[in-house]
Amino acid sequence: MNIENIKLEFLRPGPAHNQLLSPLTPYIALCGREGPVTVNFPFEHRQLLNRLERLRYITPSGAIPPQQREAEVQEIGEVIGEVLGDVPALATQIGNARINSKGLVHLRLSLSAHELALVPFEMSIAPDGFPGSGSPLFLQSRVPITLTREVRRDRPLPVSWDRTPQILFAFANPGSLAPVPAQEHLEALRRAVDPWVKWRQTPEDRVKELKSLITVLPDATLENIRQACSEWEYTHIHILAHGGRFEHGGDQHYGLALCIENNATQADIVDGERLSLTLTAAVSSGSVRHCPAMVSLATCDSGNIGSVITPGASIAHQLHAGGIPWVIASQFPLHMRASSIATEILYEGLLRGEDPRWVLYNVRQRLRTRSAGTHDWGSIVAYASLPWDFERQVETFRDRQIRAALEVKFDKAERILETSAKAGAAPAKGAPPAQFAKLKSLYDSIREDLAMWLDDLPSSAPKQDRAERLGMCGAGEKRIGILFNREGNHEQEKKAYVAACEFYRRALLADPVNHWVMTQYLSMRAVLAGKERLKSLAGEYGSWWIAARQIALWELPSVTGENKAWAHGTLAELEMLAAIYTEGKLNRKEVKRLIIEHCRAIRDLSVKNAFPVNSTLRQFQRYLDFWKRDEWQDLAAAAVGALSQGEPQATRVYRRP
């Protein structure tokens, strides 16, 4: 990922609260390795509050005319842009990113002074010397820049980004408040998760699959949100509610209007501290048991601090300070349509595995184009904490999501074939029936996804990553070939196996010591060979078989857990392929013993994660069902028997089919 991180920090002496903005107050600006500079914000506190009031669309005295509001957005953006322009190191670093052709600049804004949290930095107009001078800095595309805020702390928050997504959607509409667009948000989330919802024949079964990804909590109260978070590990929490004001220490702050327990008609205005304690469930030892990676608040003023006189902060700030790595909120009133648009763009991008910094940039751009006549694009505020390995976590998560989406498509193809078989359907000559047209569309889609995934890998990527993706492309073609076999289309089956063999060959060139791809290449060679050709494979590829087996044996003592199980799986398959790739008489009794020994080792290593067992079992079952040969039939049966004892169910997406 080509992202340049720039951190900009504004500091002043004294406590975070009880300080008003003034042009006379000096702030120390720190950016990169350059020395500190002193900057002043040219706002009197009351003046800024008046300006912000005019950005609320409607005030107690009436609606703000669009011309006045638009002029205010421009003027306040220009003033903030000039302040940013007073930090020479910031302009230098952005310029360097432009020269180095960085794809995205991530500006991390660290603020400790509460009065600065009132300043809508997200609306900054690029000053002279910055890319896109005169236009919104975080919308221009010459050098894409995204802005996040963060709480000043001694170390980044721990982030566990690479987890199977589980979304909690909580919404509340208490009392006489206007209805919230719950249906629109649910549909947006539904569209976002669609690639990972397994296809089922009946609507009831499809709803069950959807519920495994999204939990909906209507008439949300603080208590039922707490209970939901304590019972399940949600990776993303999306809250839709109205914003509301409350008093604390005689000053006004903003909270969100949830329902009161046992009375959905009355509002409970919840502040950020209460919500933070609710979302981060703790065990008896005091440690946090579950912590979502992201909380999105479709709530007006959820990023608005309110008064700076007494201690307190915005909901988003307090959630982030309470340990939630990513918080998306709104610092002004947010139009309902804009909240639905933002939800869809946000979750579609996140679940595809895109970097959230790119997603945030896209959200702001899409709001600017689709929510015309508003400044909703400048209302979106994000708090974020990035550990040192965040980009690697995002890449791993993206791989997980791509594999999971592919698995859903394969599952759909298999179920279509099962349904056709039960109905007694057969492939038609000429124009194919509807179900076979659907299958072709699925195969094309799978191949496109795999090709895009492979093309996305940068040329500088480690050879192991390239071999893994090429190997997965081969595995995809292999599975498509098996599906063609079940259709009875043996011509296309053979073409798919040839393509799989080529992908495995390329993977082997990328990483010559990868025993898995070498084994799969040998497997496909044997599957494709005719009877006469099969006899010559031992002389041509026998040394390859020896090398693959030796590499796997060398790796076995040095790996643990799942990787050890995969090594045993490779060795079990290689022992079976000895029937093809070794010359001379084969001691089949000894080979069976070794196969069973490796398969039992896989079971012993897969107590907590049954996937390696099921994956290896599926591979050996292919030899029995689709790739029948006298040379390995009894050996494959021995493996299936050893792996099938009390057959476990897969617990996660396949790694190596």
mmCIF file of C-alpha atoms in Angstrom, residues 155-518:
data_model
loop_
_atom_site.group_PDB
_atom_site.id
_atom_site.type_symbol
_atom_site.label_atom_id
_atom_site.label_comp_id
_atom_site.label_asym_id
_atom_site.label_seq_id
_atom_site.Cartn_x
_atom_site.Cartn_y
_atom_site.Cartn_z
ATOM 1 C CA ARG A 155 1.867 4.346 22.451
ATOM 2 C CA PRO A 156 -0.639 3.418 19.732
ATOM 3 C CA LEU A 157 -3.709 1.436 20.690
ATOM 4 C CA PRO A 158 -3.485 -2.285 19.938
ATOM 5 C CA VAL A 159 -5.494 -2.979 16.806
ATOM 6 C CA SER A 160 -6.736 -6.397 15.744
ATOM 7 C CA TRP A 161 -7.907 -5.635 12.201
ATOM 8 C CA ASP A 162 -7.610 -9.095 10.676
ATOM 9 C CA ARG A 163 -10.750 -10.691 12.104
ATOM 10 C CA THR A 164 -13.843 -12.212 10.526
ATOM 11 C CA PRO A 165 -16.298 -9.293 10.335
ATOM 12 C CA GLN A 166 -19.203 -9.276 12.763
ATOM 13 C CA ILE A 167 -21.344 -6.129 12.610
ATOM 14 C CA LEU A 168 -23.679 -4.849 15.316
ATOM 15 C CA PHE A 169 -26.237 -2.374 13.975
ATOM 16 C CA ALA A 170 -27.996 -0.581 16.828
ATOM 17 C CA PHE A 171 -30.568 2.127 16.241
ATOM 18 C CA ALA A 172 -32.919 4.104 18.435
ATOM 19 C CA ASN A 173 -35.804 6.445 17.783
ATOM 20 C CA PRO A 174 -37.173 7.448 21.183
ATOM 21 C CA GLY A 175 -40.053 9.784 21.925
ATOM 22 C CA SER A 176 -41.320 12.325 19.431
ATOM 23 C CA LEU A 177 -38.059 12.572 17.487
ATOM 24 C CA ALA A 178 -38.166 12.242 13.710
ATOM 25 C CA PRO A 179 -37.825 8.642 12.483
ATOM 26 C CA VAL A 180 -34.233 7.608 11.823
ATOM 27 C CA PRO A 181 -33.519 5.980 8.408
ATOM 28 C CA ALA A 182 -33.007 2.525 9.922
ATOM 29 C CA GLN A 183 -34.260 0.643 6.852
ATOM 30 C CA GLU A 184 -31.945 2.587 4.534
ATOM 31 C CA HIS A 185 -28.951 1.898 6.782
ATOM 32 C CA LEU A 186 -29.835 -1.791 7.069
ATOM 33 C CA GLU A 187 -30.099 -2.056 3.286
ATOM 34 C CA ALA A 188 -26.746 -0.278 2.926
ATOM 35 C CA LEU A 189 -25.139 -2.769 5.320
ATOM 36 C CA ARG A 190 -26.899 -5.633 3.551
ATOM 37 C CA ARG A 191 -25.428 -4.576 0.208
ATOM 38 C CA ALA A 192 -22.003 -4.198 1.801
ATOM 39 C CA VAL A 193 -21.951 -7.761 3.191
ATOM 40 C CA ASP A 194 -23.615 -9.353 0.156
ATOM 41 C CA PRO A 195 -20.406 -10.899 -1.331
ATOM 42 C CA TRP A 196 -19.948 -12.894 1.902
ATOM 43 C CA VAL A 197 -23.531 -14.096 2.393
ATOM 44 C CA LYS A 198 -23.801 -17.728 1.328
ATOM 45 C CA TRP A 199 -26.446 -18.494 -1.255
ATOM 46 C CA ARG A 200 -29.374 -20.558 -0.018
ATOM 47 C CA GLN A 201 -32.539 -21.667 -1.807
ATOM 48 C CA THR A 202 -35.144 -20.346 0.622
ATOM 49 C CA PRO A 203 -35.497 -16.767 1.917
ATOM 50 C CA GLU A 204 -35.535 -18.081 5.485
ATOM 51 C CA ASP A 205 -32.174 -19.781 5.061
ATOM 52 C CA ARG A 206 -30.718 -16.692 3.388
ATOM 53 C CA VAL A 207 -31.828 -14.557 6.343
ATOM 54 C CA LYS A 208 -30.040 -16.975 8.685
ATOM 55 C CA GLU A 209 -26.834 -16.542 6.707
ATOM 56 C CA LEU A 210 -27.219 -12.758 6.835
ATOM 57 C CA LYS A 211 -27.769 -12.839 10.591
ATOM 58 C CA SER A 212 -24.453 -14.622 11.002
ATOM 59 C CA LEU A 213 -22.786 -11.401 9.771
ATOM 60 C CA ILE A 214 -25.095 -8.614 10.996
ATOM 61 C CA THR A 215 -26.899 -8.349 14.325
ATOM 62 C CA VAL A 216 -29.698 -5.773 14.378
ATOM 63 C CA LEU A 217 -30.636 -4.127 17.671
ATOM 64 C CA PRO A 218 -33.773 -1.947 17.356
ATOM 65 C CA ASP A 219 -34.900 0.436 20.120
ATOM 66 C CA ALA A 220 -31.343 0.274 21.405
ATOM 67 C CA THR A 221 -30.661 0.998 25.051
ATOM 68 C CA LEU A 222 -27.315 1.270 26.733
ATOM 69 C CA GLU A 223 -27.999 -1.966 28.590
ATOM 70 C CA ASN A 224 -28.923 -4.135 25.600
ATOM 71 C CA ILE A 225 -25.912 -2.781 23.696
ATOM 72 C CA ARG A 226 -23.735 -3.711 26.688
ATOM 73 C CA GLN A 227 -25.256 -7.177 26.809
ATOM 74 C CA ALA A 228 -24.762 -7.721 23.072
ATOM 75 C CA CYS A 229 -21.108 -6.659 23.288
ATOM 76 C CA SER A 230 -20.466 -8.923 26.272
ATOM 77 C CA GLU A 231 -21.950 -11.956 24.495
ATOM 78 C CA TRP A 232 -20.321 -11.608 21.075
ATOM 79 C CA GLU A 233 -17.111 -10.235 19.645
ATOM 80 C CA TYR A 234 -18.209 -7.549 17.210
ATOM 81 C CA THR A 235 -15.542 -6.140 14.937
ATOM 82 C CA HIS A 236 -17.666 -3.197 13.759
ATOM 83 C CA ILE A 237 -20.440 -1.371 15.605
ATOM 84 C CA HIS A 238 -22.727 0.984 13.712
ATOM 85 C CA ILE A 239 -25.038 3.198 15.772
ATOM 86 C CA LEU A 240 -27.854 5.217 14.219
ATOM 87 C CA ALA A 241 -29.527 7.701 16.545
ATOM 88 C CA HIS A 242 -30.332 11.352 16.961
ATOM 89 C CA GLY A 243 -27.904 13.622 18.722
ATOM 90 C CA GLY A 244 -28.974 15.427 21.859
ATOM 91 C CA ARG A 245 -27.654 18.038 24.260
ATOM 92 C CA PHE A 246 -27.125 17.471 27.961
ATOM 93 C CA GLU A 247 -25.698 19.492 30.811
ATOM 94 C CA HIS A 248 -22.595 18.524 32.732
ATOM 95 C CA GLY A 249 -21.166 20.790 35.402
ATOM 96 C CA GLY A 250 -23.400 23.593 34.200
ATOM 97 C CA ASP A 251 -22.120 23.423 30.607
ATOM 98 C CA GLN A 252 -23.681 21.906 27.517
ATOM 99 C CA HIS A 253 -22.256 18.886 25.728
ATOM 100 C CA TYR A 254 -23.530 16.527 23.028
ATOM 101 C CA GLY A 255 -24.623 12.923 23.412
ATOM 102 C CA LEU A 256 -26.701 10.432 21.461
ATOM 103 C CA ALA A 257 -30.363 9.724 22.117
ATOM 104 C CA LEU A 258 -30.839 6.044 22.934
ATOM 105 C CA CYS A 259 -33.972 4.548 24.445
ATOM 106 C CA ILE A 260 -34.511 4.265 28.172
ATOM 107 C CA GLU A 261 -34.632 0.662 29.332
ATOM 108 C CA ASN A 262 -38.204 -0.706 29.370
ATOM 109 C CA ASN A 263 -39.498 2.539 27.848
ATOM 110 C CA ALA A 264 -38.696 3.065 24.172
ATOM 111 C CA THR A 265 -40.675 6.319 24.081
ATOM 112 C CA GLN A 266 -38.227 8.239 26.274
ATOM 113 C CA ALA A 267 -34.703 9.300 25.379
ATOM 114 C CA ASP A 268 -31.565 8.543 27.347
ATOM 115 C CA ILE A 269 -28.924 11.077 26.271
ATOM 116 C CA VAL A 270 -25.716 9.058 26.498
ATOM 117 C CA ASP A 271 -22.287 10.688 26.651
ATOM 118 C CA GLY A 272 -19.093 9.266 25.206
ATOM 119 C CA GLU A 273 -17.758 7.973 28.503
ATOM 120 C CA ARG A 274 -20.846 5.847 29.243
ATOM 121 C CA LEU A 275 -20.903 4.551 25.687
ATOM 122 C CA SER A 276 -17.193 3.704 25.780
ATOM 123 C CA LEU A 277 -17.595 1.652 28.951
ATOM 124 C CA THR A 278 -20.521 -0.139 27.328
ATOM 125 C CA LEU A 279 -18.769 -1.037 24.072
ATOM 126 C CA THR A 280 -15.571 -2.368 25.645
ATOM 127 C CA ALA A 281 -16.812 -5.287 27.723
ATOM 128 C CA ALA A 282 -14.445 -6.270 30.546
ATOM 129 C CA VAL A 283 -13.957 -9.581 32.324
ATOM 130 C CA SER A 284 -13.615 -10.014 36.085
ATOM 131 C CA SER A 285 -9.842 -9.504 35.918
ATOM 132 C CA GLY A 286 -10.444 -5.999 34.572
ATOM 133 C CA SER A 287 -8.933 -6.621 31.147
ATOM 134 C CA VAL A 288 -10.958 -5.779 28.060
ATOM 135 C CA ARG A 289 -12.477 -8.902 26.579
ATOM 136 C CA HIS A 290 -13.927 -7.511 23.384
ATOM 137 C CA CYS A 291 -13.033 -4.304 21.618
ATOM 138 C CA PRO A 292 -14.433 -3.402 18.201
ATOM 139 C CA ALA A 293 -11.926 -2.292 15.602
ATOM 140 C CA MET A 294 -14.289 0.464 14.501
ATOM 141 C CA VAL A 295 -17.359 2.284 15.758
ATOM 142 C CA SER A 296 -19.330 4.381 13.274
ATOM 143 C CA LEU A 297 -21.778 6.924 14.667
ATOM 144 C CA ALA A 298 -24.531 8.071 12.306
ATOM 145 C CA THR A 299 -25.453 10.729 14.832
ATOM 146 C CA CYS A 300 -25.581 14.502 14.549
ATOM 147 C CA ASP A 301 -22.877 16.252 16.600
ATOM 148 C CA SER A 302 -21.188 12.996 17.661
ATOM 149 C CA GLY A 303 -17.868 14.695 16.888
ATOM 150 C CA ASN A 304 -18.872 18.002 18.498
ATOM 151 C CA ILE A 305 -17.199 18.788 21.816
ATOM 152 C CA GLY A 306 -19.678 21.425 22.965
ATOM 153 C CA SER A 307 -18.370 23.428 25.922
ATOM 154 C CA VAL A 308 -14.630 23.490 26.640
ATOM 155 C CA ILE A 309 -14.963 25.007 30.119
ATOM 156 C CA THR A 310 -15.479 21.796 32.084
ATOM 157 C CA PRO A 311 -13.784 18.412 31.545
ATOM 158 C CA GLY A 312 -15.385 16.396 28.783
ATOM 159 C CA ALA A 313 -15.107 15.827 25.059
ATOM 160 C CA SER A 314 -17.110 14.727 22.050
ATOM 161 C CA ILE A 315 -18.555 11.222 21.901
ATOM 162 C CA ALA A 316 -16.023 10.260 19.225
ATOM 163 C CA HIS A 317 -13.095 11.659 21.219
ATOM 164 C CA GLN A 318 -14.133 9.807 24.376
ATOM 165 C CA LEU A 319 -14.645 6.522 22.535
ATOM 166 C CA HIS A 320 -11.178 6.830 21.034
ATOM 167 C CA ALA A 321 -9.675 7.800 24.393
ATOM 168 C CA GLY A 322 -11.461 4.786 25.896
ATOM 169 C CA GLY A 323 -9.558 2.370 23.671
ATOM 170 C CA ILE A 324 -11.511 2.042 20.406
ATOM 171 C CA PRO A 325 -8.973 2.319 17.559
ATOM 172 C CA TRP A 326 -11.224 3.775 14.849
ATOM 173 C CA VAL A 327 -14.237 6.039 15.384
ATOM 174 C CA ILE A 328 -16.195 7.694 12.567
ATOM 175 C CA ALA A 329 -18.545 10.510 13.556
ATOM 176 C CA SER A 330 -20.076 13.825 12.501
ATOM 177 C CA GLN A 331 -19.083 17.194 13.927
ATOM 178 C CA PHE A 332 -22.205 18.951 12.568
ATOM 179 C CA PRO A 333 -25.800 17.938 11.865
ATOM 180 C CA LEU A 334 -25.704 15.238 9.171
ATOM 181 C CA HIS A 335 -28.484 14.845 6.627
ATOM 182 C CA MET A 336 -30.249 11.482 6.776
ATOM 183 C CA ARG A 337 -29.568 10.736 3.115
ATOM 184 C CA ALA A 338 -25.899 11.590 3.589
ATOM 185 C CA SER A 339 -25.688 9.249 6.585
ATOM 186 C CA SER A 340 -27.006 6.378 4.436
ATOM 187 C CA ILE A 341 -24.553 7.184 1.627
ATOM 188 C CA ALA A 342 -21.635 7.369 4.062
ATOM 189 C CA THR A 343 -22.639 4.063 5.679
ATOM 190 C CA GLU A 344 -22.759 2.258 2.344
ATOM 191 C CA ILE A 345 -19.453 3.634 1.039
ATOM 192 C CA LEU A 346 -17.732 3.085 4.385
ATOM 193 C CA TYR A 347 -18.746 -0.540 4.896
ATOM 194 C CA GLU A 348 -18.440 -1.588 1.258
ATOM 195 C CA GLY A 349 -14.845 -0.407 1.267
ATOM 196 C CA LEU A 350 -13.967 -1.769 4.691
ATOM 197 C CA LEU A 351 -15.393 -5.232 4.042
ATOM 198 C CA ARG A 352 -13.627 -5.468 0.680
ATOM 199 C CA GLY A 353 -10.423 -5.089 2.656
ATOM 200 C CA GLU A 354 -9.530 -1.598 1.467
ATOM 201 C CA ASP A 355 -7.349 0.493 3.735
ATOM 202 C CA PRO A 356 -9.696 2.558 5.960
ATOM 203 C CA ARG A 357 -7.677 5.680 5.166
ATOM 204 C CA TRP A 358 -8.521 5.299 1.479
ATOM 205 C CA VAL A 359 -12.111 4.490 2.404
ATOM 206 C CA LEU A 360 -12.350 7.683 4.459
ATOM 207 C CA TYR A 361 -11.023 9.727 1.529
ATOM 208 C CA ASN A 362 -13.624 8.101 -0.747
ATOM 209 C CA VAL A 363 -16.445 8.754 1.734
ATOM 210 C CA ARG A 364 -15.695 12.475 1.763
ATOM 211 C CA GLN A 365 -15.447 12.629 -2.026
ATOM 212 C CA ARG A 366 -18.687 10.721 -2.554
ATOM 213 C CA LEU A 367 -20.548 12.899 -0.074
ATOM 214 C CA ARG A 368 -19.334 15.965 -1.953
ATOM 215 C CA THR A 369 -20.724 14.616 -5.238
ATOM 216 C CA ARG A 370 -23.873 12.825 -4.023
ATOM 217 C CA SER A 371 -24.972 15.151 -1.225
ATOM 218 C CA ALA A 372 -24.970 18.374 -3.223
ATOM 219 C CA GLY A 373 -25.850 21.640 -1.558
ATOM 220 C CA THR A 374 -24.518 20.486 1.818
ATOM 221 C CA HIS A 375 -21.194 20.416 3.615
ATOM 222 C CA ASP A 376 -21.721 16.866 4.887
ATOM 223 C CA TRP A 377 -18.333 15.989 3.359
ATOM 224 C CA GLY A 378 -16.688 18.338 5.876
ATOM 225 C CA SER A 379 -18.793 17.065 8.735
ATOM 226 C CA ILE A 380 -17.233 13.591 8.723
ATOM 227 C CA VAL A 381 -14.588 13.331 11.438
ATOM 228 C CA ALA A 382 -12.468 10.250 12.109
ATOM 229 C CA TYR A 383 -10.352 9.309 15.111
ATOM 230 C CA ALA A 384 -7.742 6.663 14.369
ATOM 231 C CA SER A 385 -4.832 4.857 15.968
ATOM 232 C CA LEU A 386 -2.329 2.996 13.798
ATOM 233 C CA PRO A 387 0.037 0.343 15.159
ATOM 234 C CA TRP A 388 3.345 -0.224 13.401
ATOM 235 C CA ASP A 389 2.038 -3.276 11.497
ATOM 236 C CA PHE A 390 -1.321 -1.808 10.478
ATOM 237 C CA GLU A 391 -0.721 -1.976 6.727
ATOM 238 C CA ARG A 392 0.231 -5.630 6.997
ATOM 239 C CA GLN A 393 -2.912 -6.323 9.030
ATOM 240 C CA VAL A 394 -5.035 -4.596 6.388
ATOM 241 C CA GLU A 395 -3.391 -6.617 3.606
ATOM 242 C CA THR A 396 -3.929 -9.875 5.494
ATOM 243 C CA PHE A 397 -7.559 -8.964 6.133
ATOM 244 C CA ARG A 398 -8.040 -8.151 2.455
ATOM 245 C CA ASP A 399 -6.672 -11.572 1.531
ATOM 246 C CA ARG A 400 -9.091 -13.148 4.011
ATOM 247 C CA GLN A 401 -12.051 -11.298 2.517
ATOM 248 C CA ILE A 402 -11.107 -12.169 -1.062
ATOM 249 C CA ARG A 403 -10.772 -15.844 -0.170
ATOM 250 C CA ALA A 404 -14.065 -15.749 1.734
ATOM 251 C CA ALA A 405 -15.910 -14.129 -1.182
ATOM 252 C CA LEU A 406 -14.479 -16.750 -3.552
ATOM 253 C CA GLU A 407 -15.596 -19.505 -1.224
ATOM 254 C CA VAL A 408 -19.141 -18.101 -1.251
ATOM 255 C CA LYS A 409 -19.158 -18.220 -5.067
ATOM 256 C CA PHE A 410 -17.844 -21.782 -5.131
ATOM 257 C CA ASP A 411 -20.448 -22.764 -2.537
ATOM 258 C CA LYS A 412 -23.187 -21.256 -4.707
ATOM 259 C CA ALA A 413 -21.960 -23.144 -7.782
ATOM 260 C CA GLU A 414 -21.884 -26.412 -5.856
ATOM 261 C CA ARG A 415 -25.417 -25.879 -4.546
ATOM 262 C CA ILE A 416 -26.743 -25.052 -8.014
ATOM 263 C CA LEU A 417 -25.268 -28.327 -9.275
ATOM 264 C CA GLU A 418 -26.724 -30.238 -6.333
ATOM 265 C CA THR A 419 -30.147 -28.728 -6.990
ATOM 266 C CA SER A 420 -29.902 -29.597 -10.687
ATOM 267 C CA ALA A 421 -28.830 -33.154 -9.889
ATOM 268 C CA LYS A 422 -31.788 -33.636 -7.540
ATOM 269 C CA ALA A 423 -34.113 -32.335 -10.239
ATOM 270 C CA GLY A 424 -32.591 -34.753 -12.752
ATOM 271 C CA ALA A 425 -31.193 -31.979 -14.956
ATOM 272 C CA ALA A 426 -28.462 -32.660 -17.491
ATOM 273 C CA PRO A 427 -26.284 -30.333 -19.541
ATOM 274 C CA ALA A 428 -28.058 -29.254 -22.700
ATOM 275 C CA LYS A 429 -26.524 -29.074 -26.130
ATOM 276 C CA GLY A 430 -26.726 -25.700 -27.808
ATOM 277 C CA ALA A 431 -28.274 -22.994 -25.638
ATOM 278 C CA PRO A 432 -27.614 -23.971 -22.013
ATOM 279 C CA PRO A 433 -30.393 -24.009 -19.428
ATOM 280 C CA ALA A 434 -30.609 -21.091 -17.021
ATOM 281 C CA GLN A 435 -28.735 -22.879 -14.241
ATOM 282 C CA PHE A 436 -25.745 -23.619 -16.467
ATOM 283 C CA ALA A 437 -25.673 -20.008 -17.652
ATOM 284 C CA LYS A 438 -25.531 -19.029 -13.980
ATOM 285 C CA LEU A 439 -22.619 -21.403 -13.462
ATOM 286 C CA LYS A 440 -20.679 -19.926 -16.370
ATOM 287 C CA SER A 441 -21.248 -16.459 -14.935
ATOM 288 C CA LEU A 442 -19.950 -17.648 -11.559
ATOM 289 C CA TYR A 443 -16.834 -19.215 -13.097
ATOM 290 C CA ASP A 444 -16.099 -16.024 -15.034
ATOM 291 C CA SER A 445 -16.559 -13.968 -11.880
ATOM 292 C CA ILE A 446 -14.234 -16.225 -9.873
ATOM 293 C CA ARG A 447 -11.551 -15.997 -12.539
ATOM 294 C CA GLU A 448 -11.873 -12.210 -12.715
ATOM 295 C CA ASP A 449 -11.550 -11.920 -8.936
ATOM 296 C CA LEU A 450 -8.463 -14.132 -8.889
ATOM 297 C CA ALA A 451 -6.862 -12.224 -11.770
ATOM 298 C CA MET A 452 -7.477 -8.867 -10.066
ATOM 299 C CA TRP A 453 -6.100 -10.205 -6.780
ATOM 300 C CA LEU A 454 -2.964 -11.407 -8.551
ATOM 301 C CA ASP A 455 -2.536 -8.140 -10.477
ATOM 302 C CA ASP A 456 -2.895 -6.094 -7.284
ATOM 303 C CA LEU A 457 0.272 -7.632 -5.865
ATOM 304 C CA PRO A 458 3.121 -5.118 -6.201
ATOM 305 C CA SER A 459 6.239 -6.205 -8.059
ATOM 306 C CA SER A 460 8.248 -5.723 -4.854
ATOM 307 C CA ALA A 461 6.110 -8.214 -2.901
ATOM 308 C CA PRO A 462 7.902 -11.152 -1.220
ATOM 309 C CA LYS A 463 8.218 -14.246 -3.394
ATOM 310 C CA GLN A 464 6.214 -16.250 -0.857
ATOM 311 C CA ASP A 465 3.216 -13.939 -1.310
ATOM 312 C CA ARG A 466 3.392 -14.183 -5.094
ATOM 313 C CA ALA A 467 3.653 -17.974 -4.945
ATOM 314 C CA GLU A 468 0.692 -18.120 -2.558
ATOM 315 C CA ARG A 469 -1.532 -16.066 -4.862
ATOM 316 C CA LEU A 470 -0.477 -17.961 -7.969
ATOM 317 C CA GLY A 471 -1.140 -21.157 -6.059
ATOM 318 C CA MET A 472 -4.599 -19.909 -5.100
ATOM 319 C CA CYS A 473 -5.289 -19.135 -8.764
ATOM 320 C CA GLY A 474 -4.310 -22.712 -9.541
ATOM 321 C CA ALA A 475 -6.555 -23.996 -6.770
ATOM 322 C CA GLY A 476 -9.429 -21.938 -8.167
ATOM 323 C CA GLU A 477 -8.986 -23.414 -11.654
ATOM 324 C CA LYS A 478 -8.792 -26.880 -10.130
ATOM 325 C CA ARG A 479 -12.110 -26.398 -8.347
ATOM 326 C CA ILE A 480 -13.701 -25.002 -11.508
ATOM 327 C CA GLY A 481 -12.467 -28.097 -13.347
ATOM 328 C CA ILE A 482 -14.151 -30.339 -10.777
ATOM 329 C CA LEU A 483 -17.399 -28.395 -11.185
ATOM 330 C CA PHE A 484 -17.181 -28.882 -14.965
ATOM 331 C CA ASN A 485 -16.694 -32.594 -14.265
ATOM 332 C CA ARG A 486 -19.926 -32.629 -12.291
ATOM 333 C CA GLU A 487 -21.658 -30.854 -15.187
ATOM 334 C CA GLY A 488 -20.360 -33.513 -17.555
ATOM 335 C CA ASN A 489 -18.360 -30.974 -19.554
ATOM 336 C CA HIS A 490 -15.051 -32.839 -19.762
ATOM 337 C CA GLU A 491 -13.562 -30.579 -22.423
ATOM 338 C CA GLN A 492 -13.800 -27.528 -20.168
ATOM 339 C CA GLU A 493 -12.726 -29.650 -17.202
ATOM 340 C CA LYS A 494 -9.434 -30.482 -18.925
ATOM 341 C CA LYS A 495 -8.861 -26.832 -19.911
ATOM 342 C CA ALA A 496 -9.309 -25.785 -16.291
ATOM 343 C CA TYR A 497 -6.820 -28.425 -15.096
ATOM 344 C CA VAL A 498 -4.286 -27.268 -17.703
ATOM 345 C CA ALA A 499 -4.718 -23.685 -16.476
ATOM 346 C CA ALA A 500 -4.309 -24.862 -12.876
ATOM 347 C CA CYS A 501 -1.118 -26.696 -13.784
ATOM 348 C CA GLU A 502 0.288 -23.543 -15.404
ATOM 349 C CA PHE A 503 -0.504 -21.422 -12.336
ATOM 350 C CA TYR A 504 1.226 -23.962 -10.086
ATOM 351 C CA ARG A 505 4.243 -23.935 -12.411
ATOM 352 C CA ARG A 506 4.449 -20.134 -12.199
ATOM 353 C CA ALA A 507 4.098 -20.311 -8.425
ATOM 354 C CA LEU A 508 6.977 -22.750 -8.303
ATOM 355 C CA LEU A 509 9.143 -20.403 -10.367
ATOM 356 C CA ALA A 510 8.308 -17.598 -7.914
ATOM 357 C CA ASP A 511 9.186 -19.699 -4.849
ATOM 358 C CA PRO A 512 11.082 -22.887 -5.766
ATOM 359 C CA VAL A 513 11.120 -24.204 -2.175
ATOM 360 C CA ASN A 514 7.351 -24.054 -1.652
ATOM 361 C CA HIS A 515 6.504 -27.707 -1.122
ATOM 362 C CA TRP A 516 2.741 -27.108 -1.375
ATOM 363 C CA VAL A 517 2.775 -25.673 -4.916
ATOM 364 C CA MET A 518 5.312 -28.288 -6.024
#
